[in-house]
Tab-separated table of C-alpha atoms in Angstrom:
chain	number	residue	atom	x	y	z
L	85	UNK	CA	-0.517	-31.666	10.362
L	86	UNK	CA	0.334	-33.714	7.320
L	87	UNK	CA	0.587	-37.304	8.509
L	88	UNK	CA	2.328	-40.104	6.618
L	89	UNK	CA	3.324	-43.442	8.080
L	90	UNK	CA	6.447	-43.939	6.002
L	91	UNK	CA	8.835	-42.120	3.684
L	92	UNK	CA	8.030	-43.039	0.112
L	93	UNK	CA	10.363	-42.194	-2.756
L	94	UNK	CA	9.059	-42.811	-6.280
L	95	UNK	CA	11.608	-44.601	-8.447
L	96	UNK	CA	11.606	-46.298	-11.826
L	97	UNK	CA	11.279	-50.064	-11.471
L	98	UNK	CA	10.118	-53.180	-13.210
L	99	UNK	CA	6.468	-52.242	-12.804
L	100	UNK	CA	6.940	-48.740	-14.255
L	101	UNK	CA	7.660	-49.568	-17.850
L	102	UNK	CA	8.688	-46.626	-20.022
L	103	UNK	CA	9.161	-44.054	-17.206
L	104	UNK	CA	12.391	-42.935	-18.925
L	105	UNK	CA	13.691	-39.383	-19.069
L	106	UNK	CA	10.711	-37.558	-17.513
L	107	UNK	CA	10.917	-39.511	-14.286
L	108	UNK	CA	14.695	-39.213	-14.276
L	109	UNK	CA	14.335	-35.446	-14.507
L	110	UNK	CA	11.740	-35.463	-11.712
L	111	UNK	CA	14.058	-37.573	-9.589
L	112	UNK	CA	16.895	-35.093	-10.152
L	113	UNK	CA	14.685	-32.207	-8.990
L	114	UNK	CA	13.576	-34.176	-5.952
L	115	UNK	CA	17.178	-35.067	-5.097
L	116	UNK	CA	18.272	-31.418	-5.346
L	117	UNK	CA	15.459	-30.260	-3.046
L	118	UNK	CA	16.409	-32.865	-0.444
L	119	UNK	CA	20.086	-31.922	-0.782
L	120	UNK	CA	19.284	-28.214	-0.348
L	121	UNK	CA	17.195	-28.926	2.748
L	122	UNK	CA	19.996	-30.973	4.278
L	123	UNK	CA	22.442	-28.131	3.584
L	124	UNK	CA	19.980	-25.704	5.201
L	125	UNK	CA	20.122	-27.829	8.323
L	126	UNK	CA	16.885	-29.793	8.209
L	127	UNK	CA	17.457	-33.291	9.661
L	128	UNK	CA	16.955	-36.178	7.247
L	129	UNK	CA	14.457	-37.733	9.662
L	130	UNK	CA	12.061	-34.829	9.117
L	131	UNK	CA	12.217	-34.679	5.308
L	132	UNK	CA	9.315	-36.556	3.761
L	133	UNK	CA	9.080	-37.559	0.096
L	134	UNK	CA	5.585	-38.543	-1.012
L	135	UNK	CA	4.271	-38.947	-4.549
L	136	UNK	CA	7.261	-37.034	-5.896
L	137	UNK	CA	6.778	-34.029	-3.602
L	138	UNK	CA	9.115	-33.099	-0.737
L	139	UNK	CA	7.791	-31.973	2.659
L	140	UNK	CA	9.338	-30.710	5.901
L	141	UNK	CA	7.563	-30.609	9.230
L	142	UNK	CA	5.075	-33.129	7.768
L	143	UNK	CA	2.800	-30.485	6.221
L	144	UNK	CA	4.981	-27.913	4.448
L	145	UNK	CA	5.643	-28.637	0.777
L	146	UNK	CA	8.993	-27.347	-0.501
L	147	UNK	CA	9.502	-26.488	-4.166
L	148	UNK	CA	12.868	-26.434	-5.906
L	149	UNK	CA	12.895	-22.627	-6.037
L	150	UNK	CA	12.020	-22.336	-2.343
L	151	UNK	CA	14.766	-24.780	-1.377
L	152	UNK	CA	17.320	-22.770	-3.366
L	153	UNK	CA	16.209	-19.525	-1.689
L	154	UNK	CA	16.852	-21.106	1.706
L	155	UNK	CA	20.517	-21.430	0.762
L	156	UNK	CA	20.756	-17.864	-0.531
L	157	UNK	CA	19.613	-16.195	2.704
L	158	UNK	CA	22.143	-14.434	4.944
L	159	UNK	CA	23.191	-16.263	8.113
L	160	UNK	CA	21.271	-15.737	11.326
L	161	UNK	CA	21.733	-16.865	14.896
L	162	UNK	CA	20.619	-20.277	16.056
L	163	UNK	CA	18.071	-18.686	18.325
L	164	UNK	CA	16.279	-17.138	15.482
L	165	UNK	CA	11.251	-19.312	13.806
L	166	UNK	CA	10.061	-18.270	10.414
L	167	UNK	CA	11.380	-19.407	7.091
L	168	UNK	CA	13.802	-17.265	5.134
L	169	UNK	CA	11.162	-17.150	2.397
L	170	UNK	CA	8.615	-14.348	2.765
L	171	UNK	CA	5.960	-12.690	0.596
L	172	UNK	CA	7.271	-9.647	-1.251
L	173	UNK	CA	6.048	-6.062	-0.899
L	174	UNK	CA	4.398	-6.226	-4.332
L	175	UNK	CA	1.777	-8.620	-2.958
L	176	UNK	CA	-1.037	-6.709	-1.259
L	177	UNK	CA	-4.150	-8.853	-1.843
L	178	UNK	CA	-4.058	-12.663	-1.752
L	179	UNK	CA	-7.148	-14.360	-3.153
L	180	UNK	CA	-7.876	-17.818	-1.747
L	181	UNK	CA	-9.830	-19.742	-4.359
L	182	UNK	CA	-11.652	-22.870	-3.125
L	183	UNK	CA	-12.273	-25.663	-5.608
L	184	UNK	CA	-15.809	-26.819	-6.351
L	185	UNK	CA	-15.167	-29.953	-4.282
L	186	UNK	CA	-13.908	-27.870	-1.344
L	187	UNK	CA	-17.128	-25.840	-1.395
L	188	UNK	CA	-19.234	-28.984	-0.909
L	189	UNK	CA	-17.866	-29.375	2.630
L	190	UNK	CA	-19.786	-26.956	4.840
L	191	UNK	CA	-17.364	-26.846	7.760
L	192	UNK	CA	-14.322	-26.442	5.503
L	193	UNK	CA	-16.077	-23.594	3.720
L	194	UNK	CA	-17.000	-21.881	6.988
L	195	UNK	CA	-13.469	-22.395	8.284
L	196	UNK	CA	-12.019	-20.700	5.204
L	197	UNK	CA	-14.200	-17.620	5.723
L	198	UNK	CA	-13.175	-17.420	9.369
L	199	UNK	CA	-9.486	-17.905	8.542
L	200	UNK	CA	-9.586	-15.087	5.982
L	201	UNK	CA	-11.266	-12.865	8.587
L	202	UNK	CA	-8.486	-13.801	11.047
L	203	UNK	CA	-5.861	-12.242	8.811
L	204	UNK	CA	-7.933	-9.280	7.676
L	205	UNK	CA	-8.781	-8.223	11.239
L	206	UNK	CA	-5.085	-7.645	11.953
L	207	UNK	CA	-4.648	-4.675	9.597
L	208	UNK	CA	-1.576	-6.163	7.915
L	209	UNK	CA	0.003	-4.956	4.685
L	210	UNK	CA	-1.371	-8.213	3.224
L	211	UNK	CA	-5.116	-8.722	2.890
L	212	UNK	CA	-6.951	-11.912	1.952
L	213	UNK	CA	-10.149	-12.438	-0.013
L	214	UNK	CA	-12.190	-15.497	-0.891
L	215	UNK	CA	-12.129	-15.952	-4.626
L	216	UNK	CA	-13.223	-15.487	-7.220
L	217	UNK	CA	-12.385	-11.813	-6.691
L	218	UNK	CA	-10.753	-8.907	-8.487
L	219	UNK	CA	-7.591	-6.969	-7.772
L	220	UNK	CA	-5.666	-10.075	-6.678
L	221	UNK	CA	-1.885	-9.713	-6.640
L	222	UNK	CA	-1.428	-13.391	-5.676
L	223	UNK	CA	-3.619	-16.483	-5.636
L	224	UNK	CA	-3.833	-19.579	-3.439
L	225	UNK	CA	-5.999	-22.578	-4.339
L	226	UNK	CA	-7.809	-24.254	-1.430
L	227	UNK	CA	-8.370	-27.911	-2.273
L	228	UNK	CA	-9.247	-31.080	-0.416
L	229	UNK	CA	-7.237	-34.112	0.570
L	230	UNK	CA	-7.941	-37.195	2.680
L	231	UNK	CA	-7.612	-37.311	6.442
L	232	UNK	CA	-8.047	-34.729	9.175
L	233	UNK	CA	-5.041	-32.481	8.666
L	234	UNK	CA	-3.671	-30.095	6.105
L	235	UNK	CA	-0.603	-29.269	4.093
L	236	UNK	CA	0.836	-26.259	2.309
L	237	UNK	CA	4.283	-24.961	1.342
L	238	UNK	CA	6.599	-22.015	1.754
L	239	UNK	CA	6.775	-18.842	-0.380
L	240	UNK	CA	9.197	-18.541	-3.259
L	241	UNK	CA	10.078	-15.702	-5.609
L	242	UNK	CA	8.293	-13.285	-3.286
L	243	UNK	CA	4.948	-15.046	-3.866
L	244	UNK	CA	2.959	-17.101	-1.369
L	245	UNK	CA	2.791	-20.849	-1.897
L	246	UNK	CA	-0.038	-21.478	-4.348
L	247	UNK	CA	-1.959	-24.366	-2.747
L	248	UNK	CA	-3.342	-25.348	0.642
L	249	UNK	CA	-4.694	-28.875	1.089
L	250	UNK	CA	-7.344	-29.431	3.759
L	251	UNK	CA	-8.472	-32.875	4.905
L	252	UNK	CA	-12.136	-33.713	4.307
L	253	UNK	CA	-12.220	-35.486	7.673
L	254	UNK	CA	-12.239	-32.022	9.238
L	255	UNK	CA	-15.828	-31.631	8.071
L	256	UNK	CA	-16.833	-33.591	11.183
L	257	UNK	CA	-15.054	-31.043	13.421
L	258	UNK	CA	-16.279	-27.609	14.494
L	259	UNK	CA	-15.982	-24.470	12.386
L	260	UNK	CA	-13.428	-23.214	14.921
L	261	UNK	CA	-11.146	-26.225	14.389
L	262	UNK	CA	-11.408	-25.764	10.623
L	263	UNK	CA	-10.609	-22.073	11.097
L	264	UNK	CA	-7.513	-23.080	13.087
L	265	UNK	CA	-6.224	-25.574	10.527
L	266	UNK	CA	-6.805	-23.310	7.521
L	267	UNK	CA	-5.271	-20.301	9.290
L	268	UNK	CA	-2.268	-22.537	10.092
L	269	UNK	CA	-1.795	-23.680	6.490
L	270	UNK	CA	-2.150	-20.135	5.157
L	271	UNK	CA	0.540	-19.248	7.708
L	272	UNK	CA	2.913	-21.701	6.050
L	273	UNK	CA	2.014	-20.267	2.637
L	274	UNK	CA	3.227	-16.819	3.725
L	275	UNK	CA	6.357	-18.069	5.468
L	276	UNK	CA	5.651	-19.191	9.036
L	277	UNK	CA	7.215	-22.329	10.468
L	278	UNK	CA	5.856	-24.442	13.285
L	279	UNK	CA	6.239	-22.678	16.627
L	280	UNK	CA	7.311	-26.016	18.162
L	281	UNK	CA	9.512	-27.003	15.204
L	282	UNK	CA	12.369	-27.910	17.549
L	283	UNK	CA	10.248	-30.485	19.434
L	284	UNK	CA	7.024	-31.599	17.767
L	285	UNK	CA	6.128	-33.714	20.776
L	286	UNK	CA	5.039	-30.512	22.569
L	287	UNK	CA	1.794	-30.382	20.560
L	288	UNK	CA	1.799	-33.816	18.911
L	289	UNK	CA	2.949	-36.009	21.853
L	290	UNK	CA	5.340	-37.679	19.410
L	291	UNK	CA	8.085	-36.459	17.086
L	292	UNK	CA	11.344	-34.595	17.405
L	293	UNK	CA	13.266	-31.698	15.929
L	294	UNK	CA	12.306	-30.468	12.444
L	295	UNK	CA	15.670	-28.704	12.166
L	296	UNK	CA	16.877	-25.251	13.154
L	297	UNK	CA	19.671	-24.439	10.748
L	298	UNK	CA	19.835	-20.715	11.321
L	299	UNK	CA	18.607	-19.951	7.809
L	300	UNK	CA	15.521	-22.157	7.841
L	301	UNK	CA	14.076	-21.377	11.268
L	302	UNK	CA	14.542	-17.746	12.207
L	303	UNK	CA	13.227	-16.611	15.573
L	304	UNK	CA	10.821	-13.682	15.310
L	305	UNK	CA	11.789	-10.959	17.809
L	306	UNK	CA	9.292	-10.398	20.591
L	307	UNK	CA	7.893	-13.940	20.516
L	308	UNK	CA	8.695	-16.757	22.974
L	309	UNK	CA	11.602	-19.043	22.101
L	310	UNK	CA	9.795	-22.000	23.685
L	311	UNK	CA	6.406	-23.451	22.747
L	312	UNK	CA	3.505	-24.667	24.886
L	313	UNK	CA	0.300	-26.519	24.076
L	314	UNK	CA	-2.213	-23.976	22.801
L	315	UNK	CA	0.435	-21.270	22.702
L	316	UNK	CA	0.235	-20.641	18.958
L	317	UNK	CA	-1.961	-21.344	15.973
L	318	UNK	CA	1.301	-22.459	14.305
L	319	UNK	CA	1.909	-25.380	16.679
L	320	UNK	CA	2.520	-28.582	14.700
L	321	UNK	CA	-0.634	-30.410	15.813
L	322	UNK	CA	-4.092	-29.245	16.805
L	323	UNK	CA	-6.648	-30.232	19.441
L	324	UNK	CA	-10.396	-30.682	18.960
L	325	UNK	CA	-10.905	-27.789	21.387
L	326	UNK	CA	-9.121	-25.160	19.278
L	327	UNK	CA	-10.859	-21.779	19.036
L	328	UNK	CA	-9.232	-20.779	15.767
L	329	UNK	CA	-8.144	-17.410	17.182
L	330	UNK	CA	-4.667	-15.855	17.277
L	331	UNK	CA	-2.645	-15.849	20.479
L	332	UNK	CA	-0.682	-12.802	21.608
L	333	UNK	CA	2.580	-14.222	20.261
L	334	UNK	CA	0.901	-14.998	16.916
L	335	UNK	CA	-0.135	-11.358	16.595
L	336	UNK	CA	3.380	-10.197	17.449
L	337	UNK	CA	4.783	-12.484	14.747
L	338	UNK	CA	2.274	-11.294	12.131
L	339	UNK	CA	3.064	-7.666	12.853
L	340	UNK	CA	6.807	-8.344	12.704
L	341	UNK	CA	6.618	-9.926	9.237
L	342	UNK	CA	3.688	-8.163	7.614
L	343	UNK	CA	2.894	-5.140	9.779
L	344	UNK	CA	2.922	-1.490	8.819
L	345	UNK	CA	6.680	-1.095	8.304
L	346	UNK	CA	7.235	-0.446	4.612
L	347	UNK	CA	3.461	-0.375	4.101
L	348	UNK	CA	2.273	-0.160	0.497
L	349	UNK	CA	0.880	3.005	-1.032
L	350	UNK	CA	-2.890	3.399	-0.820
L	351	UNK	CA	-2.900	3.900	-4.593
L	352	UNK	CA	-1.922	0.232	-5.060
L	353	UNK	CA	-5.247	-0.978	-3.612
L	354	UNK	CA	-8.407	-1.469	-5.662
L	355	UNK	CA	-10.819	-0.742	-2.824
L	356	UNK	CA	-14.071	-1.662	-4.673
L	357	UNK	CA	-12.665	-5.195	-5.081
L	358	UNK	CA	-13.138	-5.641	-1.304
L	359	UNK	CA	-16.915	-5.166	-1.388
L	360	UNK	CA	-18.726	-7.537	0.947
L	361	UNK	CA	-15.624	-8.062	3.106
L	362	UNK	CA	-16.994	-5.658	5.698
L	363	UNK	CA	-14.666	-5.091	8.635
L	364	UNK	CA	-11.528	-5.869	6.633
L	365	UNK	CA	-8.790	-3.420	7.599
L	366	UNK	CA	-6.124	-2.198	5.173
L	367	UNK	CA	-3.128	-0.177	6.297
L	368	UNK	CA	-1.532	1.891	3.558
L	369	UNK	CA	0.478	5.067	3.109
L	370	UNK	CA	-0.249	8.461	1.590
L	371	UNK	CA	2.319	10.997	0.422
L	372	UNK	CA	-0.281	13.764	0.774
L	373	UNK	CA	-3.336	15.065	-1.049
L	374	UNK	CA	-3.712	13.796	-4.606
L	375	UNK	CA	-6.483	16.102	-5.797
L	376	UNK	CA	-8.705	13.067	-6.258
L	377	UNK	CA	-12.485	13.103	-5.963
L	378	UNK	CA	-14.177	12.082	-2.721
L	379	UNK	CA	-17.857	11.383	-2.022
L	380	UNK	CA	-19.162	11.333	1.541
L	381	UNK	CA	-18.303	12.444	5.066
L	382	UNK	CA	-16.853	9.997	7.638
L	383	UNK	CA	-18.171	7.181	5.432
L	384	UNK	CA	-16.910	7.455	1.854
L	385	UNK	CA	-17.827	5.691	-1.388
L	386	UNK	CA	-15.290	2.974	-2.145
L	387	UNK	CA	-14.221	4.657	-5.396
L	388	UNK	CA	-13.197	7.821	-3.526
L	389	UNK	CA	-9.555	8.889	-3.284
L	390	UNK	CA	-8.347	7.215	-0.087
L	391	UNK	CA	-5.656	9.773	0.697
L	392	UNK	CA	-7.881	12.792	0.161
L	393	UNK	CA	-10.656	11.143	2.209
L	394	UNK	CA	-8.142	10.474	4.992
L	395	UNK	CA	-7.108	14.148	5.117
L	396	UNK	CA	-10.787	15.162	5.051
L	397	UNK	CA	-11.475	12.813	7.993
L	398	UNK	CA	-8.522	14.146	9.960
L	399	UNK	CA	-6.823	10.760	10.015
L	400	UNK	CA	-3.607	12.215	8.536
L	401	UNK	CA	-2.286	15.738	7.940
L	402	UNK	CA	-2.064	17.246	4.465
L	403	UNK	CA	1.586	16.162	4.365
L	404	UNK	CA	0.521	12.499	4.407
L	405	UNK	CA	1.072	9.475	6.613
L	406	UNK	CA	-0.145	5.946	7.245
L	407	UNK	CA	-3.883	5.292	7.419
L	408	UNK	CA	-6.104	2.397	8.394
L	409	UNK	CA	-8.944	1.909	5.961
L	410	UNK	CA	-11.919	-0.254	7.035
L	411	UNK	CA	-14.275	-1.767	4.458
L	412	UNK	CA	-17.926	-0.925	5.137
L	413	UNK	CA	-21.276	-1.746	3.483
L	414	UNK	CA	-22.724	0.465	0.804
L	415	UNK	CA	-24.958	3.301	2.006
L	416	UNK	CA	-28.252	4.678	0.765
L	417	UNK	CA	-26.743	8.183	0.577
L	418	UNK	CA	-23.537	10.137	1.210
L	419	UNK	CA	-23.201	13.722	2.470
L	420	UNK	CA	-20.639	16.162	1.133
L	421	UNK	CA	-18.751	18.646	3.336
L	422	UNK	CA	-15.570	20.696	3.621
L	423	UNK	CA	-12.937	19.764	6.207
L	424	UNK	CA	-9.199	20.239	6.503
L	425	UNK	CA	-8.975	21.891	3.096
L	426	UNK	CA	-10.754	19.019	1.293
L	427	UNK	CA	-14.262	19.393	-0.150
L	428	UNK	CA	-16.213	16.192	-0.707
L	429	UNK	CA	-19.330	15.582	-2.763
L	430	UNK	CA	-22.779	14.282	-1.880
L	431	UNK	CA	-24.068	11.149	-3.610
L	432	UNK	CA	-27.007	8.776	-3.579
L	433	UNK	CA	-26.948	4.998	-3.090
L	434	UNK	CA	-23.626	3.231	-3.722
L	435	UNK	CA	-22.565	-0.404	-3.417
L	436	UNK	CA	-19.536	-0.099	-1.139
L	437	UNK	CA	-17.900	2.220	1.380
L	438	UNK	CA	-14.890	2.684	3.603
L	439	UNK	CA	-14.002	4.589	6.760
L	440	UNK	CA	-10.577	5.761	7.877
L	441	UNK	CA	-8.945	6.437	11.212
L	442	UNK	CA	-11.091	4.023	13.213
L	443	UNK	CA	-14.286	6.012	12.760
L	444	UNK	CA	-17.591	4.201	13.301
L	445	UNK	CA	-20.069	4.549	10.453
L	446	UNK	CA	-23.669	5.567	11.118
L	447	UNK	CA	-26.050	2.623	11.337
L	448	UNK	CA	-28.440	2.211	8.400
L	449	UNK	CA	-31.921	0.727	8.556
L	450	UNK	CA	-32.048	-3.041	8.160
L	451	UNK	CA	-34.735	-2.534	5.520
L	452	UNK	CA	-32.127	-0.806	3.309
L	453	UNK	CA	-30.134	-4.060	2.915
L	454	UNK	CA	-30.728	-6.882	0.444
L	455	UNK	CA	-29.300	-9.738	2.505
L	456	UNK	CA	-29.727	-12.212	-0.358
L	457	UNK	CA	-27.001	-10.293	-2.209
L	458	UNK	CA	-24.522	-11.324	0.524
L	459	UNK	CA	-24.817	-15.055	-0.197
L	460	UNK	CA	-21.481	-16.836	-0.007
L	461	UNK	CA	-19.962	-14.106	2.178
L	462	UNK	CA	-20.497	-16.280	5.253
L	463	UNK	CA	-19.364	-14.659	8.470
L	464	UNK	CA	-19.877	-11.121	7.159
L	465	UNK	CA	-21.586	-9.027	9.832
L	466	UNK	CA	-23.903	-6.109	9.106
L	467	UNK	CA	-24.952	-3.686	11.816
L	468	UNK	CA	-28.350	-2.118	11.179
L	469	UNK	CA	-31.306	-0.559	12.988
L	470	UNK	CA	-34.975	-1.374	13.330
L	471	UNK	CA	-37.978	0.787	14.183
L	472	UNK	CA	-40.813	-0.635	16.302
L	473	UNK	CA	-41.696	-4.064	14.887
L	474	UNK	CA	-45.322	-4.582	13.932
L	475	UNK	CA	-44.986	-7.529	11.560
L	476	UNK	CA	-42.954	-9.201	8.847
L	477	UNK	CA	-42.580	-12.739	7.539
L	478	UNK	CA	-39.801	-14.907	8.951
L	479	UNK	CA	-38.780	-18.493	8.225
L	480	UNK	CA	-36.669	-20.455	10.714
L	481	UNK	CA	-35.437	-20.361	14.303
L	482	UNK	CA	-31.981	-18.992	15.258
L	483	UNK	CA	-30.970	-19.487	11.607
L	484	UNK	CA	-33.372	-17.651	9.317
L	485	UNK	CA	-33.773	-17.688	5.530
L	486	UNK	CA	-32.031	-14.678	4.025
L	487	UNK	CA	-35.289	-13.326	2.612
L	488	UNK	CA	-36.815	-13.141	6.102
L	489	UNK	CA	-37.672	-9.797	7.678
L	490	UNK	CA	-34.524	-9.049	9.699
L	491	UNK	CA	-36.242	-6.844	12.294
L	492	UNK	CA	-38.989	-9.384	13.012
L	493	UNK	CA	-36.298	-12.076	13.188
L	494	UNK	CA	-34.385	-9.853	15.623
L	495	UNK	CA	-37.360	-9.715	17.995
L	496	UNK	CA	-37.916	-13.477	17.633
L	497	UNK	CA	-34.222	-14.116	18.429
L	498	UNK	CA	-34.346	-11.827	21.470
L	499	UNK	CA	-31.750	-9.458	20.011
L	500	UNK	CA	-34.054	-6.416	20.217
L	501	UNK	CA	-37.382	-5.655	21.901
L	502	UNK	CA	-40.558	-5.099	19.897
L	503	UNK	CA	-39.958	-1.352	20.307
L	504	UNK	CA	-36.941	-1.664	17.992
L	505	UNK	CA	-33.210	-1.152	18.313
L	506	UNK	CA	-29.875	-1.936	16.703
L	507	UNK	CA	-28.849	-5.493	15.842
L	508	UNK	CA	-26.149	-7.445	14.012
L	509	UNK	CA	-26.989	-9.672	11.041
L	510	UNK	CA	-24.399	-12.396	10.362
L	511	UNK	CA	-24.469	-14.043	6.935
L	512	UNK	CA	-24.667	-17.858	7.112
L	513	UNK	CA	-24.792	-20.743	4.595
L	514	UNK	CA	-28.080	-22.090	3.293
L	515	UNK	CA	-29.690	-24.933	5.228
L	516	UNK	CA	-31.517	-28.117	4.240
L	517	UNK	CA	-34.527	-27.122	6.376
L	518	UNK	CA	-35.812	-24.406	8.704
L	519	UNK	CA	-38.072	-24.876	11.758
L	520	UNK	CA	-40.788	-22.423	12.744
L	521	UNK	CA	-41.488	-21.495	16.385
L	522	UNK	CA	-43.130	-18.800	18.473
L	523	UNK	CA	-40.906	-16.532	20.597
L	524	UNK	CA	-41.267	-13.044	22.023
L	525	UNK	CA	-44.626	-12.553	20.316
L	526	UNK	CA	-43.279	-13.435	16.841
L	527	UNK	CA	-44.323	-16.660	15.070
L	528	UNK	CA	-41.970	-17.890	12.357
L	529	UNK	CA	-42.624	-20.442	9.621
L	530	UNK	CA	-40.974	-23.721	8.696
L	531	UNK	CA	-39.411	-24.226	5.279
L	532	UNK	CA	-37.362	-26.739	3.301
L	533	UNK	CA	-34.005	-26.196	1.636
L	534	UNK	CA	-32.954	-22.585	0.992
L	535	UNK	CA	-29.717	-21.198	-0.445
L	536	UNK	CA	-28.860	-18.540	2.135
L	537	UNK	CA	-29.356	-17.767	5.815
L	538	UNK	CA	-28.546	-15.263	8.511
L	539	UNK	CA	-28.423	-15.251	12.288
L	540	UNK	CA	-29.209	-12.299	14.540
L	541	UNK	CA	-27.364	-11.024	17.614
L	542	UNK	CA	-27.629	-7.814	19.663
């Protein structure tokens, strides 16, 4: 997705007075990277040098360390499409930190939230969070560049590539297209190559082979060896109709590289650091009961012992196993009980929760949530219940200010009848204005700029 009309190599010349030793050293590094890529089998025609940085596939930045690792990998067959560089087992939570400039572009910002959700919904051994956050074992900066594409790089030293660049021209595209591009660039950062690397013209209409090489483009078992338009989020080029969602082969590839095999211990995760990322799934392993303290039944406080809670819930036996932990909103209260040899404690209100073993948490009243506190967590969905609706102030239509009465907004939106019901609140960015209307017996008000919104669905 990184487009450049010509190969540009920076050299010292008459107009660069005094470039001296520093530029000579930079040139030596650049030359070694190019040499390593050629040895790894990448064709010279697909190696791009721009502003002193070296790219392959037009959007994947290659560092010196990453290029050296490509030469150290064991041989593989020519049929085998990932890079040899992957993220190590010590990385469990990758925080993606957008710059201040990035955050000024609404569609880019929405796309980042959706891309992070893409990865977290898969239950991989890696989880992603939008920074700033805590408990990060690796960080990626999301920054802007010109144009309507993106660029990133490959992992090195067991760490993901540290930067993704997203074109500001994408702000005129849909949130789904931005989701697609950002998911794609994060894919490079954790080691995925283009699915049509061997013939870019499949998705781009122009271009050739990026280079196979055996060590630089390893086929992922269970995925197709040929690419088609729309067949993968990792195709070289995107369309304006992209949905931003994984294909079946994408999911197979993710599971092959970062699935549950060799999953990290649950004790390595700082669960409270995932607050607000409701629906995020974490797969981790337990060796058995730890004797840790647990609060709750079915839904547990996020500072509870994960392994003991999992035994209590019946998700694993006392001897241990692999569990799927799902981040949930905080609850107004937690009930203690004894199950499977584990006794849990009751507790009052707490700011974050989790469930294990695919259990569905009970639905809390919408009135128990402070939706303003979810600002910035765009895309987060909160399931809650409403009694019969007799009133409540609401500003907006379809998108409502985040201090609006959610149940009255739910009736106005047609998500629930006036007699009440269960609805889903989705956190949205603030808007420059809100329009009042009358629907379903509820009249809402107009308003100017406001810093946070939500939408309502059944």
